[in-house]
mmCIF file of C-alpha atoms in Angstrom:
data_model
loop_
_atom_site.group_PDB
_atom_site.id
_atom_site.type_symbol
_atom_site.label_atom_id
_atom_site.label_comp_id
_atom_site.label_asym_id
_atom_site.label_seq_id
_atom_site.Cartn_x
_atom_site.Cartn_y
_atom_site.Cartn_z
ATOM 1 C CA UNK A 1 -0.927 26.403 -5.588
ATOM 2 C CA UNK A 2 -4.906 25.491 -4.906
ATOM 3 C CA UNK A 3 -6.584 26.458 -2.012
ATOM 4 C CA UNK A 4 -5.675 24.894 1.059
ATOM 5 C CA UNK A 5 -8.017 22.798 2.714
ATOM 6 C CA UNK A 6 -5.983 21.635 6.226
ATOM 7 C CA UNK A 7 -2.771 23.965 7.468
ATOM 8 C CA UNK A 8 -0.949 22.780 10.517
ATOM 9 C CA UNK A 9 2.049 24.708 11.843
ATOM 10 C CA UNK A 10 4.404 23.344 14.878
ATOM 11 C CA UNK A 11 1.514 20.624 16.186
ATOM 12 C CA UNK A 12 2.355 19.716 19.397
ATOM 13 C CA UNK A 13 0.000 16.839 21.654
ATOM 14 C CA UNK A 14 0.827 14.479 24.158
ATOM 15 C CA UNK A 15 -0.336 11.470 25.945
ATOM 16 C CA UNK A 16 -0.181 11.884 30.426
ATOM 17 C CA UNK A 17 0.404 8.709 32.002
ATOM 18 C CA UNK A 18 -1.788 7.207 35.299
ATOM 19 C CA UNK A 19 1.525 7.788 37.164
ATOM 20 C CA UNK A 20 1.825 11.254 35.353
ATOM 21 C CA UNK A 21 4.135 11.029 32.923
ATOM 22 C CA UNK A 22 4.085 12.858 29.602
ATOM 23 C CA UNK A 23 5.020 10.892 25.991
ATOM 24 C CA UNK A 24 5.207 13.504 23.727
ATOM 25 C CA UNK A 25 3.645 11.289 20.694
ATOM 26 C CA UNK A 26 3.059 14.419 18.211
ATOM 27 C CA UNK A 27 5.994 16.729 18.589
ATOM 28 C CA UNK A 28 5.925 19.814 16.210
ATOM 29 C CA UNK A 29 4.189 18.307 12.835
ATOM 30 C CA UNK A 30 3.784 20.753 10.213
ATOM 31 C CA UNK A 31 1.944 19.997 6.920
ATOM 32 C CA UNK A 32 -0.576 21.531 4.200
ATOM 33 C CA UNK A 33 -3.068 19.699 1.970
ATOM 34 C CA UNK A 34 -4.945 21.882 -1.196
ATOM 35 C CA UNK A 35 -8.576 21.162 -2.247
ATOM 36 C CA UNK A 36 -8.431 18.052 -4.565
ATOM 37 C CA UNK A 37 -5.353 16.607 -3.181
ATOM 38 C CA UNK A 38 -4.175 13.495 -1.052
ATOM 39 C CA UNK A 39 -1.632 13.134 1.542
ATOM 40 C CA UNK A 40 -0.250 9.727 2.651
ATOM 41 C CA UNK A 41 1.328 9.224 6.365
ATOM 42 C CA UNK A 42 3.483 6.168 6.919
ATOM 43 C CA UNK A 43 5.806 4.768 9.315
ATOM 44 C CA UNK A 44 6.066 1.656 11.499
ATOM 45 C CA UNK A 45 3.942 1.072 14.736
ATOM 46 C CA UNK A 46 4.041 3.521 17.818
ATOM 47 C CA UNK A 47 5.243 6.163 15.656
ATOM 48 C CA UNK A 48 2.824 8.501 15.896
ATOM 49 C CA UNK A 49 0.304 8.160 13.241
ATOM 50 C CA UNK A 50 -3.179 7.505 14.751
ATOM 51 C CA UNK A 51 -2.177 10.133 17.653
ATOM 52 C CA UNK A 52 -1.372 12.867 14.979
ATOM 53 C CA UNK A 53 -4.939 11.854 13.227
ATOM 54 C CA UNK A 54 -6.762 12.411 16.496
ATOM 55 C CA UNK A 55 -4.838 15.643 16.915
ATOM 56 C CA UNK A 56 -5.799 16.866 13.540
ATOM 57 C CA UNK A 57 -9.296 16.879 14.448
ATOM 58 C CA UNK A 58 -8.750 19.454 17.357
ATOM 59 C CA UNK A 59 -10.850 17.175 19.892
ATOM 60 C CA UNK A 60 -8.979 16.543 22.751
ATOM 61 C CA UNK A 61 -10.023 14.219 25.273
ATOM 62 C CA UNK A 62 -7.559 12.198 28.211
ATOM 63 C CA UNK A 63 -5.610 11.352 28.670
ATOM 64 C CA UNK A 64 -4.412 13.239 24.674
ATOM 65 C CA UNK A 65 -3.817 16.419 25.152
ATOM 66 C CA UNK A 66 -3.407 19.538 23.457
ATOM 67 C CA UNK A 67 0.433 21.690 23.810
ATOM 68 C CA UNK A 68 0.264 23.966 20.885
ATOM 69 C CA UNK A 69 0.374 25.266 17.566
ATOM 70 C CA UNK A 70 -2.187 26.008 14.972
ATOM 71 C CA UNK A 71 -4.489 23.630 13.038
ATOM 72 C CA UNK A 72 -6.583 25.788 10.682
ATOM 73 C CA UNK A 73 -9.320 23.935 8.394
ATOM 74 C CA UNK A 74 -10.385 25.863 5.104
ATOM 75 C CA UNK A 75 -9.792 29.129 6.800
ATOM 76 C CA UNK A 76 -11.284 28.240 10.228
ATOM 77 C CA UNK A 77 -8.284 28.011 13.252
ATOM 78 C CA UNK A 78 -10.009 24.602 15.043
ATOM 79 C CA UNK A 79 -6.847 24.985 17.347
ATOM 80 C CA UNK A 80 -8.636 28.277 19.546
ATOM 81 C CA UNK A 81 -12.181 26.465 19.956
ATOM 82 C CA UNK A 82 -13.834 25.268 22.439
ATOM 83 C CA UNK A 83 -13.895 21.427 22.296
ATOM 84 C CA UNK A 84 -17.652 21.842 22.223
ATOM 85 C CA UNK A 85 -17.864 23.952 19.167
ATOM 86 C CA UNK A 86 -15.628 21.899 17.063
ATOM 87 C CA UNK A 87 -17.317 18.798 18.369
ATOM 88 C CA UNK A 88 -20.638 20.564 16.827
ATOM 89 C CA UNK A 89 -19.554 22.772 14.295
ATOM 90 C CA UNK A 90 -16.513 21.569 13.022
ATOM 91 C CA UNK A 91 -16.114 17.405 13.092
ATOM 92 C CA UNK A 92 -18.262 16.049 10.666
ATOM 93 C CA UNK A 93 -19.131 18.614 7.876
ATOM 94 C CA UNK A 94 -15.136 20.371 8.447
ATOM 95 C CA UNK A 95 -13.089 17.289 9.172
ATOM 96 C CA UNK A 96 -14.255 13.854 9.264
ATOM 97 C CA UNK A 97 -12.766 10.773 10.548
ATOM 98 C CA UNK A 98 -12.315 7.115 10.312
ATOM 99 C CA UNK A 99 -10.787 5.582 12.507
ATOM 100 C CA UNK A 100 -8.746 1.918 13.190
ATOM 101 C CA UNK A 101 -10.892 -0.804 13.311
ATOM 102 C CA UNK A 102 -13.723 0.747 11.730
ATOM 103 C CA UNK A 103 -15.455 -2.699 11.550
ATOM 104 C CA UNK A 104 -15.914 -2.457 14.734
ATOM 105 C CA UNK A 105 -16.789 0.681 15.322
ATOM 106 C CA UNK A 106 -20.798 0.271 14.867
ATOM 107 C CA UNK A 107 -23.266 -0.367 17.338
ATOM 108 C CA UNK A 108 -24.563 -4.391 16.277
ATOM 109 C CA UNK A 109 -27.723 -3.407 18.153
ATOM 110 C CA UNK A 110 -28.845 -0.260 15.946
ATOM 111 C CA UNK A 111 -29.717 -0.249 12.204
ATOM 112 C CA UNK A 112 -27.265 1.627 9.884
ATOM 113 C CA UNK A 113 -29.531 4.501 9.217
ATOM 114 C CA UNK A 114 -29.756 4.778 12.646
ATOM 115 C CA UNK A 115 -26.210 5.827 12.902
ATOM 116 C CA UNK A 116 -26.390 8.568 9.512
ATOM 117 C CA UNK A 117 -29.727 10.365 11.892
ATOM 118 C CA UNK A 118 -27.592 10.506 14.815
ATOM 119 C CA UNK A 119 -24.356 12.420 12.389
ATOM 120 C CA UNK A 120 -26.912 14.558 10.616
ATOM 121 C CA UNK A 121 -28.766 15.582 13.800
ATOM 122 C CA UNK A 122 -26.053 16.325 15.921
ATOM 123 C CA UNK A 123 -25.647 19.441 13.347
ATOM 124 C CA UNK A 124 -28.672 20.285 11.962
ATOM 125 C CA UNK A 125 -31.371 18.509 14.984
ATOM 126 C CA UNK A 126 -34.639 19.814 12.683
ATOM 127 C CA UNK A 127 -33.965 17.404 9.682
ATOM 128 C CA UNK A 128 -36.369 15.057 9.214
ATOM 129 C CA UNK A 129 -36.451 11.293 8.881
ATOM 130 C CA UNK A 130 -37.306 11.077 4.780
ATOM 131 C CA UNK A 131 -34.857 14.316 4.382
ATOM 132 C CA UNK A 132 -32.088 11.757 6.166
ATOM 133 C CA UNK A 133 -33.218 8.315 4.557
ATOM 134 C CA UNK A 134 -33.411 9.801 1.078
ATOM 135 C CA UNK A 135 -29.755 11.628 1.561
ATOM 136 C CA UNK A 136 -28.124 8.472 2.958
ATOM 137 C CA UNK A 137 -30.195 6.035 -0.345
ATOM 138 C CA UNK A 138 -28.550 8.494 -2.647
ATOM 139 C CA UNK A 139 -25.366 8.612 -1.655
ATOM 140 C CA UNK A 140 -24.732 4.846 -0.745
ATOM 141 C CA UNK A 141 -25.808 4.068 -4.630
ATOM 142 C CA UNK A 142 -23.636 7.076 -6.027
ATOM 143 C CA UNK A 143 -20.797 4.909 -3.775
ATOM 144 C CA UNK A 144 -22.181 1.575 -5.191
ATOM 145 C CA UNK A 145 -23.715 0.672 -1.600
ATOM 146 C CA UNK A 146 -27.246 -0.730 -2.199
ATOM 147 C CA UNK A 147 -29.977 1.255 -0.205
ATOM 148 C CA UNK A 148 -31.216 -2.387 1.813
ATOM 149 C CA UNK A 149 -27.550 -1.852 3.891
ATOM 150 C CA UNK A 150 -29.424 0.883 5.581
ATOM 151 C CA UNK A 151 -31.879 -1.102 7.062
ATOM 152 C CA UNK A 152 -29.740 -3.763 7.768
ATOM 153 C CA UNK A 153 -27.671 -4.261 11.492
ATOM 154 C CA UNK A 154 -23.873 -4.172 11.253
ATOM 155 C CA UNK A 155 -23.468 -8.381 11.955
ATOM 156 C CA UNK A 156 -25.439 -8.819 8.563
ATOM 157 C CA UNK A 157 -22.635 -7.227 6.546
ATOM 158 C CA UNK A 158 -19.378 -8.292 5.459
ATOM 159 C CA UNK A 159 -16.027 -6.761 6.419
ATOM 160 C CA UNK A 160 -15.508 -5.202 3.160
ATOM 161 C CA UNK A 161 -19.590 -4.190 3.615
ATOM 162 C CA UNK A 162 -18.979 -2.705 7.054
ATOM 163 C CA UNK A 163 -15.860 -0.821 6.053
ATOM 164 C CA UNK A 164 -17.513 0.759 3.163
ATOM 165 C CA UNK A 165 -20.191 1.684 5.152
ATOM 166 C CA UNK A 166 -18.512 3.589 7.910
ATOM 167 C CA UNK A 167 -16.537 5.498 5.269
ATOM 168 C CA UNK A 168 -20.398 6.511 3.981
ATOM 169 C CA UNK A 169 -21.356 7.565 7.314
ATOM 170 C CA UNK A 170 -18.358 9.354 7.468
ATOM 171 C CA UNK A 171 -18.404 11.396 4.893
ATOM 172 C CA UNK A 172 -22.456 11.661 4.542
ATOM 173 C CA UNK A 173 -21.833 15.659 5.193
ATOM 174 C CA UNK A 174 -19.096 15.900 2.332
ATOM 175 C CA UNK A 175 -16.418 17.078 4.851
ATOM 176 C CA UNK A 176 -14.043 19.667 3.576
ATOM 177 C CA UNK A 177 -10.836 17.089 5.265
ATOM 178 C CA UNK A 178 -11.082 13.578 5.345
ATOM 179 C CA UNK A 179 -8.429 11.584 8.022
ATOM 180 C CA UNK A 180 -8.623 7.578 7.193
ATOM 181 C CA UNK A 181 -6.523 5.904 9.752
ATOM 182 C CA UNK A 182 -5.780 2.508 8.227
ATOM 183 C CA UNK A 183 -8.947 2.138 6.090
ATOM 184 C CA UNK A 184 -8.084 -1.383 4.962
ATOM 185 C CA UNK A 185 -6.330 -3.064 6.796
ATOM 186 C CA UNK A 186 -7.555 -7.024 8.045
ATOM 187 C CA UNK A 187 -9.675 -6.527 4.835
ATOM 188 C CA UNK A 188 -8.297 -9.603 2.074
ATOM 189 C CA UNK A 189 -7.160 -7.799 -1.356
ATOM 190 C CA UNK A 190 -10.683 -7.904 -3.111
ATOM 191 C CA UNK A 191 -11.749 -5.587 -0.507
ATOM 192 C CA UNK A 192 -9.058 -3.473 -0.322
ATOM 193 C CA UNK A 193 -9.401 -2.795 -3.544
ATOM 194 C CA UNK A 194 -13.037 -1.836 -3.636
ATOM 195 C CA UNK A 195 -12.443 0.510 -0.455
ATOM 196 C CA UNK A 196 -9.568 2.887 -2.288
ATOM 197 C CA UNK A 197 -11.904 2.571 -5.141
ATOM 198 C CA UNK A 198 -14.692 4.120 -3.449
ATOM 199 C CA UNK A 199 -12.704 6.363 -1.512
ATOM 200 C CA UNK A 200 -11.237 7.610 -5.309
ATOM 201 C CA UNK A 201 -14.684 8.014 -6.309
ATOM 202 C CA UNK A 202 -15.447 10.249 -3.276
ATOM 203 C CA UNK A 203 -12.263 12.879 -4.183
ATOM 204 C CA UNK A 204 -13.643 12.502 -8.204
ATOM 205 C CA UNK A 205 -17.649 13.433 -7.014
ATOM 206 C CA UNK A 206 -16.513 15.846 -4.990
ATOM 207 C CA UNK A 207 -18.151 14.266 -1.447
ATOM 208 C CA UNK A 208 -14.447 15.531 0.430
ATOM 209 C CA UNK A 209 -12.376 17.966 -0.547
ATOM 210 C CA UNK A 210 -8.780 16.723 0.270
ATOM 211 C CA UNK A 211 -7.489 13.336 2.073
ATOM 212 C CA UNK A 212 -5.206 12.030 4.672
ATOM 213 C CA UNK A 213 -4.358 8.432 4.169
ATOM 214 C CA UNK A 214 -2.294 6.490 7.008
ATOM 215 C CA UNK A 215 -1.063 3.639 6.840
ATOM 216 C CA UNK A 216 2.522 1.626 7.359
ATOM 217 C CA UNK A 217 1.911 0.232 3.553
ATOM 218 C CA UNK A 218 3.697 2.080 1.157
ATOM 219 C CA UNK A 219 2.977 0.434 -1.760
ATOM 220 C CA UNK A 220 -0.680 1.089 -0.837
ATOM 221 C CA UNK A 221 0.254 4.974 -0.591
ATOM 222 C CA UNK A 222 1.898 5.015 -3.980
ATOM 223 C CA UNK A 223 -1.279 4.128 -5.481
ATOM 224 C CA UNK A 224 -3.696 6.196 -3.610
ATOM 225 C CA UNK A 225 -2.257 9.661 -2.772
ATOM 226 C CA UNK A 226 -0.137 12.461 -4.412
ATOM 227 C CA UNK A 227 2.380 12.820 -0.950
ATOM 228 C CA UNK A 228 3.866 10.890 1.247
ATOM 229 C CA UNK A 229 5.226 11.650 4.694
ATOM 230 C CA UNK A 230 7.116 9.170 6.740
ATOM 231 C CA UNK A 231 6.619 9.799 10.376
ATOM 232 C CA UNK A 232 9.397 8.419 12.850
ATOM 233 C CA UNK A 233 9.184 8.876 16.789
ATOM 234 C CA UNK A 234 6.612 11.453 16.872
ATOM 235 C CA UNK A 235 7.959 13.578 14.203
ATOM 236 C CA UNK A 236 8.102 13.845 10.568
ATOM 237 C CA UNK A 237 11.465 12.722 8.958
ATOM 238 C CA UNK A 238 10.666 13.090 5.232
ATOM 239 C CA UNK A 239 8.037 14.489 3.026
ATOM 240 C CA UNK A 240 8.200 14.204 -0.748
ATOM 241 C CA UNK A 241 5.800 12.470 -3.930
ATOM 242 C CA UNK A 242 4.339 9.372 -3.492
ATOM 243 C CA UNK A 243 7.001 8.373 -6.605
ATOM 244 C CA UNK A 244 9.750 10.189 -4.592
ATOM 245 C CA UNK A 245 8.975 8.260 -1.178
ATOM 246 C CA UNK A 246 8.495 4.737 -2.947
ATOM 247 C CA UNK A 247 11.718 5.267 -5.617
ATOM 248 C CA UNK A 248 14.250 7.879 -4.600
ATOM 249 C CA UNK A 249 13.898 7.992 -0.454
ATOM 250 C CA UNK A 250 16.379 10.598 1.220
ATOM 251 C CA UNK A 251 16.032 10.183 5.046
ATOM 252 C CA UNK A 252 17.727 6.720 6.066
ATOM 253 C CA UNK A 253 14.635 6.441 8.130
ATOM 254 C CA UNK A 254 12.375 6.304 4.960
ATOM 255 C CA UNK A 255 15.488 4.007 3.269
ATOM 256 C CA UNK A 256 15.202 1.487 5.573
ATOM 257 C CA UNK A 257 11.437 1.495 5.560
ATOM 258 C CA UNK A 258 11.049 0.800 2.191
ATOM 259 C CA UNK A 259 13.854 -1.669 1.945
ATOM 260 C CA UNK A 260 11.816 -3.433 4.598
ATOM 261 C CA UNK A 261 8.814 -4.139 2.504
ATOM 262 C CA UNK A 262 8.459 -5.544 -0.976
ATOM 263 C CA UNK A 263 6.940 -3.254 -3.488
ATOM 264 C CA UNK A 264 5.226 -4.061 -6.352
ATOM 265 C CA UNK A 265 6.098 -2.000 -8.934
ATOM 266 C CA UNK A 266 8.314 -1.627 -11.854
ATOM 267 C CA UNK A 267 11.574 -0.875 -10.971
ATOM 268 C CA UNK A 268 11.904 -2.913 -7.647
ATOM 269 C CA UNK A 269 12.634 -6.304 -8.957
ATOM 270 C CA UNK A 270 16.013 -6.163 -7.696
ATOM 271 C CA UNK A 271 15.445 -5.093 -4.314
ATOM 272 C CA UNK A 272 16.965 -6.647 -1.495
ATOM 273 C CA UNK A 273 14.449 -6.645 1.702
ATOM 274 C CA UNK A 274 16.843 -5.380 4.794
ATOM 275 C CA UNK A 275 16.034 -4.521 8.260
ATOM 276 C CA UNK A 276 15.857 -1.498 10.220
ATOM 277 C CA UNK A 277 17.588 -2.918 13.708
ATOM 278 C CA UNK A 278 16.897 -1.806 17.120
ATOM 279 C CA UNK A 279 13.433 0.179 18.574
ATOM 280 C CA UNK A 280 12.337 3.467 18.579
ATOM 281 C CA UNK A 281 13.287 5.633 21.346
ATOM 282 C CA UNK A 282 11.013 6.295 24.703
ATOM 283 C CA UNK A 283 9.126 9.298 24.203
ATOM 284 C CA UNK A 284 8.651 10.077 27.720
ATOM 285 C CA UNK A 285 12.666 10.806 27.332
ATOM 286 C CA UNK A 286 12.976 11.648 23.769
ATOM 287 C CA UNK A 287 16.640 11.775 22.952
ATOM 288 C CA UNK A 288 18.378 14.965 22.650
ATOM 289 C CA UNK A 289 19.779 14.710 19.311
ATOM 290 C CA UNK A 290 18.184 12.979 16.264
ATOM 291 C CA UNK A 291 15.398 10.473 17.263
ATOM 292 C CA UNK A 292 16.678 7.492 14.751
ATOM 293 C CA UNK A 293 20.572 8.319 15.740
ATOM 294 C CA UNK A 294 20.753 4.734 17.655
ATOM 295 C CA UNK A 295 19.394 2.933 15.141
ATOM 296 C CA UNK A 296 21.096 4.870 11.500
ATOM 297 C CA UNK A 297 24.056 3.340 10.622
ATOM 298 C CA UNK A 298 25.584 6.469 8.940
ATOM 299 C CA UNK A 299 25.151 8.400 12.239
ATOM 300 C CA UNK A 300 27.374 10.678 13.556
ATOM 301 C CA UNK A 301 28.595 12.099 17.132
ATOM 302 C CA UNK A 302 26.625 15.342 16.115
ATOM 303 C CA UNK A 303 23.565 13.439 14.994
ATOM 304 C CA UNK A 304 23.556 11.752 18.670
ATOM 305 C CA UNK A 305 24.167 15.616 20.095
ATOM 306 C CA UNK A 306 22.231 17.824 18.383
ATOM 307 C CA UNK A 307 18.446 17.394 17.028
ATOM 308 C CA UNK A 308 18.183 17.670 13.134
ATOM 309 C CA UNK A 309 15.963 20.706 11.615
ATOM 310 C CA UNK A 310 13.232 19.325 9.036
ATOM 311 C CA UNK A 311 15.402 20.424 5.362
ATOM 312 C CA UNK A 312 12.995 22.482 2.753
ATOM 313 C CA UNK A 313 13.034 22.792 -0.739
ATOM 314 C CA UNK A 314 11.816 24.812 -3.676
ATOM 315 C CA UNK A 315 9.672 21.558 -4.811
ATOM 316 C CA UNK A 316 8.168 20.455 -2.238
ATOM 317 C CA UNK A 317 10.742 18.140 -0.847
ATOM 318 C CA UNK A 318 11.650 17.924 2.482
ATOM 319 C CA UNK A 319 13.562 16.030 5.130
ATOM 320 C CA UNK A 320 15.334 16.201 8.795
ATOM 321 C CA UNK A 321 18.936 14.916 8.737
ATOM 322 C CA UNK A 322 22.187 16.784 9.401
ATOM 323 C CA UNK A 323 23.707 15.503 6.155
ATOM 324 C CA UNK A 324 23.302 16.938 2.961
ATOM 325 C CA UNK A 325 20.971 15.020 0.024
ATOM 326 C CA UNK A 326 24.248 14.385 -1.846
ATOM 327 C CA UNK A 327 26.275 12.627 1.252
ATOM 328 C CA UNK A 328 22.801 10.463 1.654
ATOM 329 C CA UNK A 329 23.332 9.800 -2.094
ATOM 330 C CA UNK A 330 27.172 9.014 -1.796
ATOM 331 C CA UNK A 331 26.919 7.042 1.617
ATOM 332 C CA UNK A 332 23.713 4.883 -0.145
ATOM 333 C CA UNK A 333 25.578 4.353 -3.648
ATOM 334 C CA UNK A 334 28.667 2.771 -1.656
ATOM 335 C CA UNK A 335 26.349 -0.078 -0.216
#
């Protein structure tokens, strides 16, 4: 095993309501990445995913907030901190972000380099303006960005431009963790294409050290990270290969998901698209037993009862169900 880059044990956040209420939208995630590796999150909307990326970061802020466990970035436990030392000495050069709707999430009124001074100052205030412009020039070629985009305002670029562009800001301190929440979507396929490529290129220079990808397309996943997890009402259901998650799914959760998209690949030609019926449950009132019970068909009176524990192997592999991998198998090869 490398050297872990981003250990989270029993991650626990939740969203408080104008009338009050809590929605427990993270509810005891667990996962590792190691230096040079990439980790793919999928699952449908509302399930979790941007809330867990947020949490990751250890930046709380209402109405998210904080219930426990441990978050611990290349050594460093972000989890104890004060929200101003992370905000200074942890997001950014530790654990960098991009979030939904990047496109629009620069300023049209400021000049892109404007943005990369305001990053680099906020952690080291005495660099200077030539130190910044000729840091930014050389890593926007190295990412095949030409240097004008820095003088340029964000309604002179393209969506496939601006996206690129806030994953260079992003990453202009070569952050040990790298969350991208939905990098590409509402880009067209060209552009898609050119942002994993860049974001490759940035694992393969060595500008971030280890990735989390989200996203609710699994084909996409299968071609840009080395695990999947499927998240599923605020937990994770299933964790496995990208190859695992896209051809051999255990978790009827992850079943259903995939037979609900079509996936490009060799292999898949025959598969049927079906749909996963029903909604997810409330998670002001998460259900006592498993959270996909109402809407598995292979439930049980026990998996409506009693809440499954998350299933570990000697791989790698894991998943939370009360049956065992070979009644899955059984129950799927009878359909």
């Amino acid at each position: 095993m490398g050297k872990i880059m981003l250990e989270v044990n029993d991650l626990k956040t939740k969203y408080i309501t104008r009338f009050h209420e809590d929605v427990y939208a993270v509810d005891g995630v667990s996962l590792k990445i190691e230096e040079g590796k990439s980790l793919g999150i999928a699952g449908e909307s509302g399930c979790g995913k941007s809330t867990l990326a947020l949490s990751l970061m250890g930046y709380y802020f209402s109405p998210l907030h904080y219930i426990s466990g441990d978050i611990i970035v290349d050594g460093i436990k972000i989890s104890d901190m004060k929200p101003d030392d992370v905000r200074h000495k942890i997001l950014g050069n530790e654990i960098a972000y991009i979030p939904q709707a990047a496109m629009n999430a620069l300023n049209p009124t400021q000049k892109i380099i404007r943005f990369i001074e305001d990053v680099i100052h906020a952690h080291d205030p005495s660099a200077s303006k030539k130190d910044i412009y000729d840091l930014a020039k050389q890593r926007f070629e190295v990412l095949g960005l030409p240097p004008e985009v820095l003088q340029k305002h964000a309604v002179e670029l393209s969506g496939g431009m601006k996206q690129r562009t806030v994953i260079a800001i992003s990453t202009i301190l070569s952050p040990k963790v790298l969350i991208a929440d939905e990098p590409s979507s509402a880009l067209d396929v060209t552009s898609q294409k050119m942002v994993i490529k860049m974001m490759r290129e940035l694992m393969e220079k060595g500008f971030i050290r280890s990735m989390i990808f989200i996203t609710h397309e699994l084909p996409l996943l299968y071609n840009v990270t080395d695990d999947i997890m499927v998240m599923y009402a605020g937990q994770i259901v299933e964790k496995g290969t990208a190859r695992e998650m896209v051809f051999d799914p255990i978790h009827p959760y992850s079943k259903g998901l995939m037979g609900s998209i079509i996936v490009p690949e060799a292999g898949t030609r025959d598969q049927k698209l079906t749909a996963i019926p029903g909604t997810p449950p409330n998670l002001k009132r998460p259900p006592a037993g498993c959270r996909f019970a109402e809407r598995c068909k292979y439930a049980t009176a026990e998996c409506k009862g009693l809440a499954p524990m998350m299933k570990n192997f000697d791989d790698g592999r894991s998943y939370r169900c009360h049956r065992s991998v070979e009644q899955l198998r059984e129950v799927y090869a009878d359909e």
